[in-house]
């Protein structure tokens, strides 16, 4: 993994707007997946594990507010609303349901990109003890915003799932995360019992990050509970 591109799921039923978003976001370094209704959008979010969701409220099958509530039941990933609904009440309902930002149509690509950058900065925020934006413990350095991992002066290349697992641990650095919590955040709510996934990927991550994978200094096991990233 070398500065992987951020992933966006666009949930929008208007083909010209989807095409505009796909072109504009792809040009600016995003990987874009699309859905033209709410149910398919939820499936895409579950499968793709995006860094950001762009969501229309006026979907043909379910209201966008219900999509927000469904996603918020298992993830805090950023959701930006892109809707023709411009009333104050519509904005309040979406934001109260868990949306991070609200942009009304018609919109400019520049403003949307600026809002995505803000949302991603908030999503990748570091613990308060790391105001520089780079998480550091021992020789391990992780920059979630710029998506790189170093051990000392050496850049470490991770697969997307290995990186997502590490990112979740960094976002909760110093805290014990249960197996179910990690599985839910990394693989989604349908995999909370798939603990073998977690064991395999944690072993791979230790092989890449630890001096001795059998005696980890950073990725600590909390016996019978889960894992903790040492701070």
PDB file of C-alpha atoms in Angstrom:
ATOM      1  CA  UNK A   1       0.000   0.000   0.000  1.00  0.00           C
ATOM      2  CA  UNK A   2       1.458   3.316  -1.042  1.00  0.00           C
ATOM      3  CA  UNK A   3      -0.795   6.250  -0.140  1.00  0.00           C
ATOM      4  CA  UNK A   4      -3.992   4.427  -1.249  1.00  0.00           C
ATOM      5  CA  UNK A   5      -6.714   6.569  -2.719  1.00  0.00           C
ATOM      6  CA  UNK A   6      -9.681   7.369  -0.452  1.00  0.00           C
ATOM      7  CA  UNK A   7     -12.842   5.454  -1.316  1.00  0.00           C
ATOM      8  CA  UNK A   8     -16.228   7.157  -1.778  1.00  0.00           C
ATOM      9  CA  UNK A   9     -19.656   5.571  -2.182  1.00  0.00           C
ATOM     10  CA  UNK A  10     -22.104   7.827  -4.032  1.00  0.00           C
ATOM     11  CA  UNK A  11     -25.784   7.023  -3.399  1.00  0.00           C
ATOM     12  CA  UNK A  12     -27.708   9.032  -5.994  1.00  0.00           C
ATOM     13  CA  UNK A  13     -30.557   8.093  -8.342  1.00  0.00           C
ATOM     14  CA  UNK A  14     -29.926  10.797 -10.972  1.00  0.00           C
ATOM     15  CA  UNK A  15     -27.561   9.354 -13.653  1.00  0.00           C
ATOM     16  CA  UNK A  16     -26.157  12.733 -14.861  1.00  0.00           C
ATOM     17  CA  UNK A  17     -25.287  13.764 -11.294  1.00  0.00           C
ATOM     18  CA  UNK A  18     -23.680  10.360 -10.616  1.00  0.00           C
ATOM     19  CA  UNK A  19     -21.646  10.721 -13.799  1.00  0.00           C
ATOM     20  CA  UNK A  20     -20.584  14.254 -12.820  1.00  0.00           C
ATOM     21  CA  UNK A  21     -19.555  13.098  -9.344  1.00  0.00           C
ATOM     22  CA  UNK A  22     -17.730  10.034 -10.667  1.00  0.00           C
ATOM     23  CA  UNK A  23     -15.708  12.123 -13.113  1.00  0.00           C
ATOM     24  CA  UNK A  24     -14.986  14.977 -10.711  1.00  0.00           C
ATOM     25  CA  UNK A  25     -14.058  12.837  -7.720  1.00  0.00           C
ATOM     26  CA  UNK A  26     -11.983  10.382  -9.760  1.00  0.00           C
ATOM     27  CA  UNK A  27     -10.020  13.259 -11.287  1.00  0.00           C
ATOM     28  CA  UNK A  28      -9.163  14.441  -7.776  1.00  0.00           C
ATOM     29  CA  UNK A  29      -7.832  11.116  -6.553  1.00  0.00           C
ATOM     30  CA  UNK A  30     -10.873   9.276  -5.212  1.00  0.00           C
ATOM     31  CA  UNK A  31     -12.013   5.746  -5.961  1.00  0.00           C
ATOM     32  CA  UNK A  32     -15.761   5.990  -6.583  1.00  0.00           C
ATOM     33  CA  UNK A  33     -18.460   3.335  -6.222  1.00  0.00           C
ATOM     34  CA  UNK A  34     -22.094   4.088  -7.020  1.00  0.00           C
ATOM     35  CA  UNK A  35     -25.621   3.034  -6.111  1.00  0.00           C
ATOM     36  CA  UNK A  36     -28.888   4.358  -7.551  1.00  0.00           C
ATOM     37  CA  UNK A  37     -31.103   3.510  -4.564  1.00  0.00           C
ATOM     38  CA  UNK A  38     -30.905   3.331  -0.810  1.00  0.00           C
ATOM     39  CA  UNK A  39     -30.897  -0.437  -0.338  1.00  0.00           C
ATOM     40  CA  UNK A  40     -28.134  -0.948  -2.870  1.00  0.00           C
ATOM     41  CA  UNK A  41     -26.264   1.958  -1.307  1.00  0.00           C
ATOM     42  CA  UNK A  42     -26.275   0.289   2.100  1.00  0.00           C
ATOM     43  CA  UNK A  43     -24.935  -2.910   0.494  1.00  0.00           C
ATOM     44  CA  UNK A  44     -22.173  -0.938  -1.266  1.00  0.00           C
ATOM     45  CA  UNK A  45     -21.204   0.781   1.983  1.00  0.00           C
ATOM     46  CA  UNK A  46     -21.087  -2.561   3.774  1.00  0.00           C
ATOM     47  CA  UNK A  47     -19.007  -4.181   1.018  1.00  0.00           C
ATOM     48  CA  UNK A  48     -16.671  -1.304   0.098  1.00  0.00           C
ATOM     49  CA  UNK A  49     -15.992   0.106   3.578  1.00  0.00           C
ATOM     50  CA  UNK A  50     -15.560   3.640   2.156  1.00  0.00           C
ATOM     51  CA  UNK A  51     -13.826   6.589   3.741  1.00  0.00           C
ATOM     52  CA  UNK A  52     -16.771   8.831   2.801  1.00  0.00           C
ATOM     53  CA  UNK A  53     -20.407   8.593   1.666  1.00  0.00           C
ATOM     54  CA  UNK A  54     -22.162  11.137  -0.557  1.00  0.00           C
ATOM     55  CA  UNK A  55     -25.904  10.647  -0.189  1.00  0.00           C
ATOM     56  CA  UNK A  56     -29.016  12.033  -1.867  1.00  0.00           C
ATOM     57  CA  UNK A  57     -32.118  12.177   0.330  1.00  0.00           C
ATOM     58  CA  UNK A  58     -34.735  11.746  -2.407  1.00  0.00           C
ATOM     59  CA  UNK A  59     -34.086   8.103  -3.292  1.00  0.00           C
ATOM     60  CA  UNK A  60     -36.657   5.945  -5.109  1.00  0.00           C
ATOM     61  CA  UNK A  61     -36.955   3.161  -2.537  1.00  0.00           C
ATOM     62  CA  UNK A  62     -36.171   4.496   0.946  1.00  0.00           C
ATOM     63  CA  UNK A  63     -35.681   8.013   2.258  1.00  0.00           C
ATOM     64  CA  UNK A  64     -32.071   9.090   2.640  1.00  0.00           C
ATOM     65  CA  UNK A  65     -32.620   9.840   6.332  1.00  0.00           C
ATOM     66  CA  UNK A  66     -33.372   6.145   6.878  1.00  0.00           C
ATOM     67  CA  UNK A  67     -30.160   5.255   5.049  1.00  0.00           C
ATOM     68  CA  UNK A  68     -28.238   7.526   7.434  1.00  0.00           C
ATOM     69  CA  UNK A  69     -29.825   5.865  10.467  1.00  0.00           C
ATOM     70  CA  UNK A  70     -29.043   2.383   9.137  1.00  0.00           C
ATOM     71  CA  UNK A  71     -25.379   3.224   8.548  1.00  0.00           C
ATOM     72  CA  UNK A  72     -25.055   5.028  11.872  1.00  0.00           C
ATOM     73  CA  UNK A  73     -26.163   1.852  13.650  1.00  0.00           C
ATOM     74  CA  UNK A  74     -22.736   0.388  12.899  1.00  0.00           C
ATOM     75  CA  UNK A  75     -20.370   3.063  11.596  1.00  0.00           C
ATOM     76  CA  UNK A  76     -19.325   6.681  12.157  1.00  0.00           C
ATOM     77  CA  UNK A  77     -17.843   7.124   8.650  1.00  0.00           C
ATOM     78  CA  UNK A  78     -18.498  10.611   7.213  1.00  0.00           C
ATOM     79  CA  UNK A  79     -21.769  11.188   5.353  1.00  0.00           C
ATOM     80  CA  UNK A  80     -22.244  14.287   3.192  1.00  0.00           C
ATOM     81  CA  UNK A  81     -25.788  14.984   2.039  1.00  0.00           C
ATOM     82  CA  UNK A  82     -26.250  16.227  -1.514  1.00  0.00           C
ATOM     83  CA  UNK A  83     -29.930  17.064  -1.937  1.00  0.00           C
ATOM     84  CA  UNK A  84     -32.437  19.300  -3.682  1.00  0.00           C
ATOM     85  CA  UNK A  85     -34.251  19.652  -0.339  1.00  0.00           C
ATOM     86  CA  UNK A  86     -33.269  23.102   0.849  1.00  0.00           C
ATOM     87  CA  UNK A  87     -35.604  23.670   3.789  1.00  0.00           C
ATOM     88  CA  UNK A  88     -34.186  24.145   7.252  1.00  0.00           C
ATOM     89  CA  UNK A  89     -36.264  21.220   8.531  1.00  0.00           C
ATOM     90  CA  UNK A  90     -34.795  18.841   5.935  1.00  0.00           C
ATOM     91  CA  UNK A  91     -31.289  19.850   6.947  1.00  0.00           C
ATOM     92  CA  UNK A  92     -32.063  19.461  10.643  1.00  0.00           C
ATOM     93  CA  UNK A  93     -33.554  15.977  10.136  1.00  0.00           C
ATOM     94  CA  UNK A  94     -30.528  14.776   8.161  1.00  0.00           C
ATOM     95  CA  UNK A  95     -27.969  16.236  10.555  1.00  0.00           C
ATOM     96  CA  UNK A  96     -29.848  14.959  13.604  1.00  0.00           C
ATOM     97  CA  UNK A  97     -29.917  11.474  12.025  1.00  0.00           C
ATOM     98  CA  UNK A  98     -26.120  11.545  11.854  1.00  0.00           C
ATOM     99  CA  UNK A  99     -25.064  13.284   8.627  1.00  0.00           C
ATOM    100  CA  UNK A 100     -21.822  15.253   8.886  1.00  0.00           C
ATOM    101  CA  UNK A 101     -22.571  17.938   6.302  1.00  0.00           C
ATOM    102  CA  UNK A 102     -25.334  19.103   3.958  1.00  0.00           C
ATOM    103  CA  UNK A 103     -24.942  20.589   0.486  1.00  0.00           C
ATOM    104  CA  UNK A 104     -27.949  21.642  -1.597  1.00  0.00           C
ATOM    105  CA  UNK A 105     -28.337  21.216  -5.351  1.00  0.00           C
ATOM    106  CA  UNK A 106     -27.245  22.839  -7.604  1.00  0.00           C
ATOM    107  CA  UNK A 107     -23.718  22.683  -6.252  1.00  0.00           C
ATOM    108  CA  UNK A 108     -20.150  23.334  -7.365  1.00  0.00           C
ATOM    109  CA  UNK A 109     -17.508  20.637  -7.455  1.00  0.00           C
ATOM    110  CA  UNK A 110     -15.009  22.906  -5.713  1.00  0.00           C
ATOM    111  CA  UNK A 111     -17.237  23.371  -2.684  1.00  0.00           C
ATOM    112  CA  UNK A 112     -18.025  19.657  -2.530  1.00  0.00           C
ATOM    113  CA  UNK A 113     -14.324  18.784  -2.626  1.00  0.00           C
ATOM    114  CA  UNK A 114     -13.613  21.284   0.143  1.00  0.00           C
ATOM    115  CA  UNK A 115     -16.312  19.708   2.290  1.00  0.00           C
ATOM    116  CA  UNK A 116     -14.987  16.213   1.624  1.00  0.00           C
ATOM    117  CA  UNK A 117     -11.538  17.320   2.781  1.00  0.00           C
ATOM    118  CA  UNK A 118     -12.997  18.710   6.005  1.00  0.00           C
ATOM    119  CA  UNK A 119     -15.017  15.546   6.619  1.00  0.00           C
ATOM    120  CA  UNK A 120     -11.993  13.328   6.029  1.00  0.00           C
ATOM    121  CA  UNK A 121      -9.827  15.435   8.354  1.00  0.00           C
ATOM    122  CA  UNK A 122     -12.408  14.995  11.105  1.00  0.00           C
ATOM    123  CA  UNK A 123     -12.741  11.268  10.385  1.00  0.00           C
ATOM    124  CA  UNK A 124      -8.983  10.785  10.530  1.00  0.00           C
ATOM    125  CA  UNK A 125      -8.484  12.975  13.584  1.00  0.00           C
ATOM    126  CA  UNK A 126      -5.739  11.875  15.908  1.00  0.00           C
ATOM    127  CA  UNK A 127      -5.955  11.407  19.678  1.00  0.00           C
ATOM    128  CA  UNK A 128      -5.534  14.710  21.517  1.00  0.00           C
ATOM    129  CA  UNK A 129      -2.000  13.804  22.560  1.00  0.00           C
ATOM    130  CA  UNK A 130      -0.972  13.824  18.876  1.00  0.00           C
ATOM    131  CA  UNK A 131      -1.795  17.356  17.632  1.00  0.00           C
ATOM    132  CA  UNK A 132       0.707  17.041  14.762  1.00  0.00           C
ATOM    133  CA  UNK A 133      -1.699  14.710  12.954  1.00  0.00           C
ATOM    134  CA  UNK A 134       0.804  11.837  12.936  1.00  0.00           C
ATOM    135  CA  UNK A 135       0.268   9.069  15.472  1.00  0.00           C
ATOM    136  CA  UNK A 136       3.579   7.930  16.949  1.00  0.00           C
ATOM    137  CA  UNK A 137       4.411   5.186  19.390  1.00  0.00           C
ATOM    138  CA  UNK A 138       7.980   3.919  19.572  1.00  0.00           C
ATOM    139  CA  UNK A 139       9.261   3.575  15.998  1.00  0.00           C
ATOM    140  CA  UNK A 140       5.734   3.263  14.570  1.00  0.00           C
ATOM    141  CA  UNK A 141       4.327   6.301  12.771  1.00  0.00           C
ATOM    142  CA  UNK A 142       0.881   6.428  11.131  1.00  0.00           C
ATOM    143  CA  UNK A 143      -0.490   9.371   9.184  1.00  0.00           C
ATOM    144  CA  UNK A 144      -4.159   8.579   8.581  1.00  0.00           C
ATOM    145  CA  UNK A 145      -4.877  11.691   6.544  1.00  0.00           C
ATOM    146  CA  UNK A 146      -2.033  11.120   4.079  1.00  0.00           C
ATOM    147  CA  UNK A 147      -2.353   7.345   4.451  1.00  0.00           C
ATOM    148  CA  UNK A 148       1.199   6.241   5.135  1.00  0.00           C
ATOM    149  CA  UNK A 149       2.812   3.958   7.720  1.00  0.00           C
ATOM    150  CA  UNK A 150       6.481   3.990   8.758  1.00  0.00           C
ATOM    151  CA  UNK A 151       8.617   1.893  11.072  1.00  0.00           C
ATOM    152  CA  UNK A 152      11.532   4.221  11.737  1.00  0.00           C
ATOM    153  CA  UNK A 153      12.680   5.427   8.321  1.00  0.00           C
ATOM    154  CA  UNK A 154      11.136   2.481   6.484  1.00  0.00           C
ATOM    155  CA  UNK A 155       7.772   2.813   4.759  1.00  0.00           C
ATOM    156  CA  UNK A 156       5.513  -0.171   5.385  1.00  0.00           C
ATOM    157  CA  UNK A 157       3.245  -1.342   2.574  1.00  0.00           C
ATOM    158  CA  UNK A 158      -0.120  -2.663   3.751  1.00  0.00           C
ATOM    159  CA  UNK A 159      -3.090  -4.176   1.966  1.00  0.00           C
ATOM    160  CA  UNK A 160      -6.359  -2.194   2.181  1.00  0.00           C
ATOM    161  CA  UNK A 161      -7.759  -4.452   4.919  1.00  0.00           C
ATOM    162  CA  UNK A 162      -4.516  -4.415   6.908  1.00  0.00           C
ATOM    163  CA  UNK A 163      -4.509  -0.631   6.681  1.00  0.00           C
ATOM    164  CA  UNK A 164      -8.154  -0.346   7.738  1.00  0.00           C
ATOM    165  CA  UNK A 165      -7.494  -2.577  10.746  1.00  0.00           C
ATOM    166  CA  UNK A 166      -4.520  -0.453  11.788  1.00  0.00           C
ATOM    167  CA  UNK A 167      -6.501   2.762  11.230  1.00  0.00           C
ATOM    168  CA  UNK A 168      -9.270   1.590  13.575  1.00  0.00           C
ATOM    169  CA  UNK A 169      -6.715   0.774  16.265  1.00  0.00           C
ATOM    170  CA  UNK A 170      -5.026   4.163  15.805  1.00  0.00           C
ATOM    171  CA  UNK A 171      -8.328   6.014  16.069  1.00  0.00           C
ATOM    172  CA  UNK A 172      -8.871   4.292  19.422  1.00  0.00           C
ATOM    173  CA  UNK A 173      -5.201   4.212  20.477  1.00  0.00           C
ATOM    174  CA  UNK A 174      -4.667   3.171  24.077  1.00  0.00           C
ATOM    175  CA  UNK A 175      -8.197   1.762  24.396  1.00  0.00           C
ATOM    176  CA  UNK A 176      -9.161  -1.891  24.458  1.00  0.00           C
ATOM    177  CA  UNK A 177     -11.356  -2.787  21.479  1.00  0.00           C
ATOM    178  CA  UNK A 178     -13.361  -5.996  21.643  1.00  0.00           C
ATOM    179  CA  UNK A 179     -13.240  -8.494  18.801  1.00  0.00           C
ATOM    180  CA  UNK A 180     -16.824  -7.587  17.868  1.00  0.00           C
ATOM    181  CA  UNK A 181     -16.075  -3.848  17.825  1.00  0.00           C
ATOM    182  CA  UNK A 182     -13.124  -4.301  15.490  1.00  0.00           C
ATOM    183  CA  UNK A 183     -14.954  -6.716  13.202  1.00  0.00           C
ATOM    184  CA  UNK A 184     -17.903  -4.343  12.978  1.00  0.00           C
ATOM    185  CA  UNK A 185     -15.741  -1.337  12.057  1.00  0.00           C
ATOM    186  CA  UNK A 186     -13.394  -3.133   9.662  1.00  0.00           C
ATOM    187  CA  UNK A 187     -15.597  -5.751   7.995  1.00  0.00           C
ATOM    188  CA  UNK A 188     -19.118  -4.492   8.755  1.00  0.00           C
ATOM    189  CA  UNK A 189     -22.072  -5.637  10.881  1.00  0.00           C
ATOM    190  CA  UNK A 190     -22.525  -8.932   9.020  1.00  0.00           C
ATOM    191  CA  UNK A 191     -19.098 -10.194  10.144  1.00  0.00           C
ATOM    192  CA  UNK A 192     -19.194  -9.641  13.911  1.00  0.00           C
ATOM    193  CA  UNK A 193     -18.819 -13.395  14.537  1.00  0.00           C
ATOM    194  CA  UNK A 194     -15.995 -13.874  12.010  1.00  0.00           C
ATOM    195  CA  UNK A 195     -13.195 -13.761  14.566  1.00  0.00           C
ATOM    196  CA  UNK A 196     -10.919 -15.882  12.345  1.00  0.00           C
ATOM    197  CA  UNK A 197     -10.672 -12.926   9.933  1.00  0.00           C
ATOM    198  CA  UNK A 198      -9.377 -10.769  12.730  1.00  0.00           C
ATOM    199  CA  UNK A 199      -6.814 -13.318  13.935  1.00  0.00           C
ATOM    200  CA  UNK A 200      -5.433 -13.766  10.412  1.00  0.00           C
ATOM    201  CA  UNK A 201      -5.108 -10.063   9.645  1.00  0.00           C
ATOM    202  CA  UNK A 202      -3.755  -9.189  13.077  1.00  0.00           C
ATOM    203  CA  UNK A 203      -1.062 -11.826  12.580  1.00  0.00           C
ATOM    204  CA  UNK A 204      -0.208 -10.336   9.170  1.00  0.00           C
ATOM    205  CA  UNK A 205      -0.081  -6.832  10.613  1.00  0.00           C
ATOM    206  CA  UNK A 206       2.251  -7.922  13.397  1.00  0.00           C
ATOM    207  CA  UNK A 207       4.547  -9.579  10.863  1.00  0.00           C
ATOM    208  CA  UNK A 208       4.899  -6.212   9.115  1.00  0.00           C
ATOM    209  CA  UNK A 209       5.018  -3.867  12.108  1.00  0.00           C
ATOM    210  CA  UNK A 210       6.589  -5.746  15.003  1.00  0.00           C
ATOM    211  CA  UNK A 211      10.272  -6.533  15.441  1.00  0.00           C
ATOM    212  CA  UNK A 212       9.208  -9.898  16.854  1.00  0.00           C
ATOM    213  CA  UNK A 213       5.624 -10.837  15.932  1.00  0.00           C
ATOM    214  CA  UNK A 214       5.509 -13.381  18.767  1.00  0.00           C
ATOM    215  CA  UNK A 215       6.312 -10.650  21.327  1.00  0.00           C
ATOM    216  CA  UNK A 216       4.435  -7.601  20.056  1.00  0.00           C
ATOM    217  CA  UNK A 217       5.265  -4.159  21.438  1.00  0.00           C
ATOM    218  CA  UNK A 218       2.530  -2.199  19.636  1.00  0.00           C
ATOM    219  CA  UNK A 219      -0.398  -4.486  18.758  1.00  0.00           C
ATOM    220  CA  UNK A 220      -1.249  -5.921  22.145  1.00  0.00           C
ATOM    221  CA  UNK A 221      -3.654  -8.759  22.886  1.00  0.00           C
ATOM    222  CA  UNK A 222      -6.120  -8.320  25.739  1.00  0.00           C
ATOM    223  CA  UNK A 223      -6.762 -11.965  26.519  1.00  0.00           C
ATOM    224  CA  UNK A 224     -10.351 -13.036  25.979  1.00  0.00           C
ATOM    225  CA  UNK A 225     -11.431  -9.486  25.124  1.00  0.00           C
ATOM    226  CA  UNK A 226      -9.726  -8.002  22.061  1.00  0.00           C
ATOM    227  CA  UNK A 227      -6.763  -5.844  21.100  1.00  0.00           C
ATOM    228  CA  UNK A 228      -5.161  -2.544  22.058  1.00  0.00           C
ATOM    229  CA  UNK A 229      -2.654  -0.313  20.283  1.00  0.00           C
ATOM    230  CA  UNK A 230      -0.015   0.811  22.762  1.00  0.00           C
ATOM    231  CA  UNK A 231       0.496   4.537  23.174  1.00  0.00           C
TER     232      UNK A 231
END
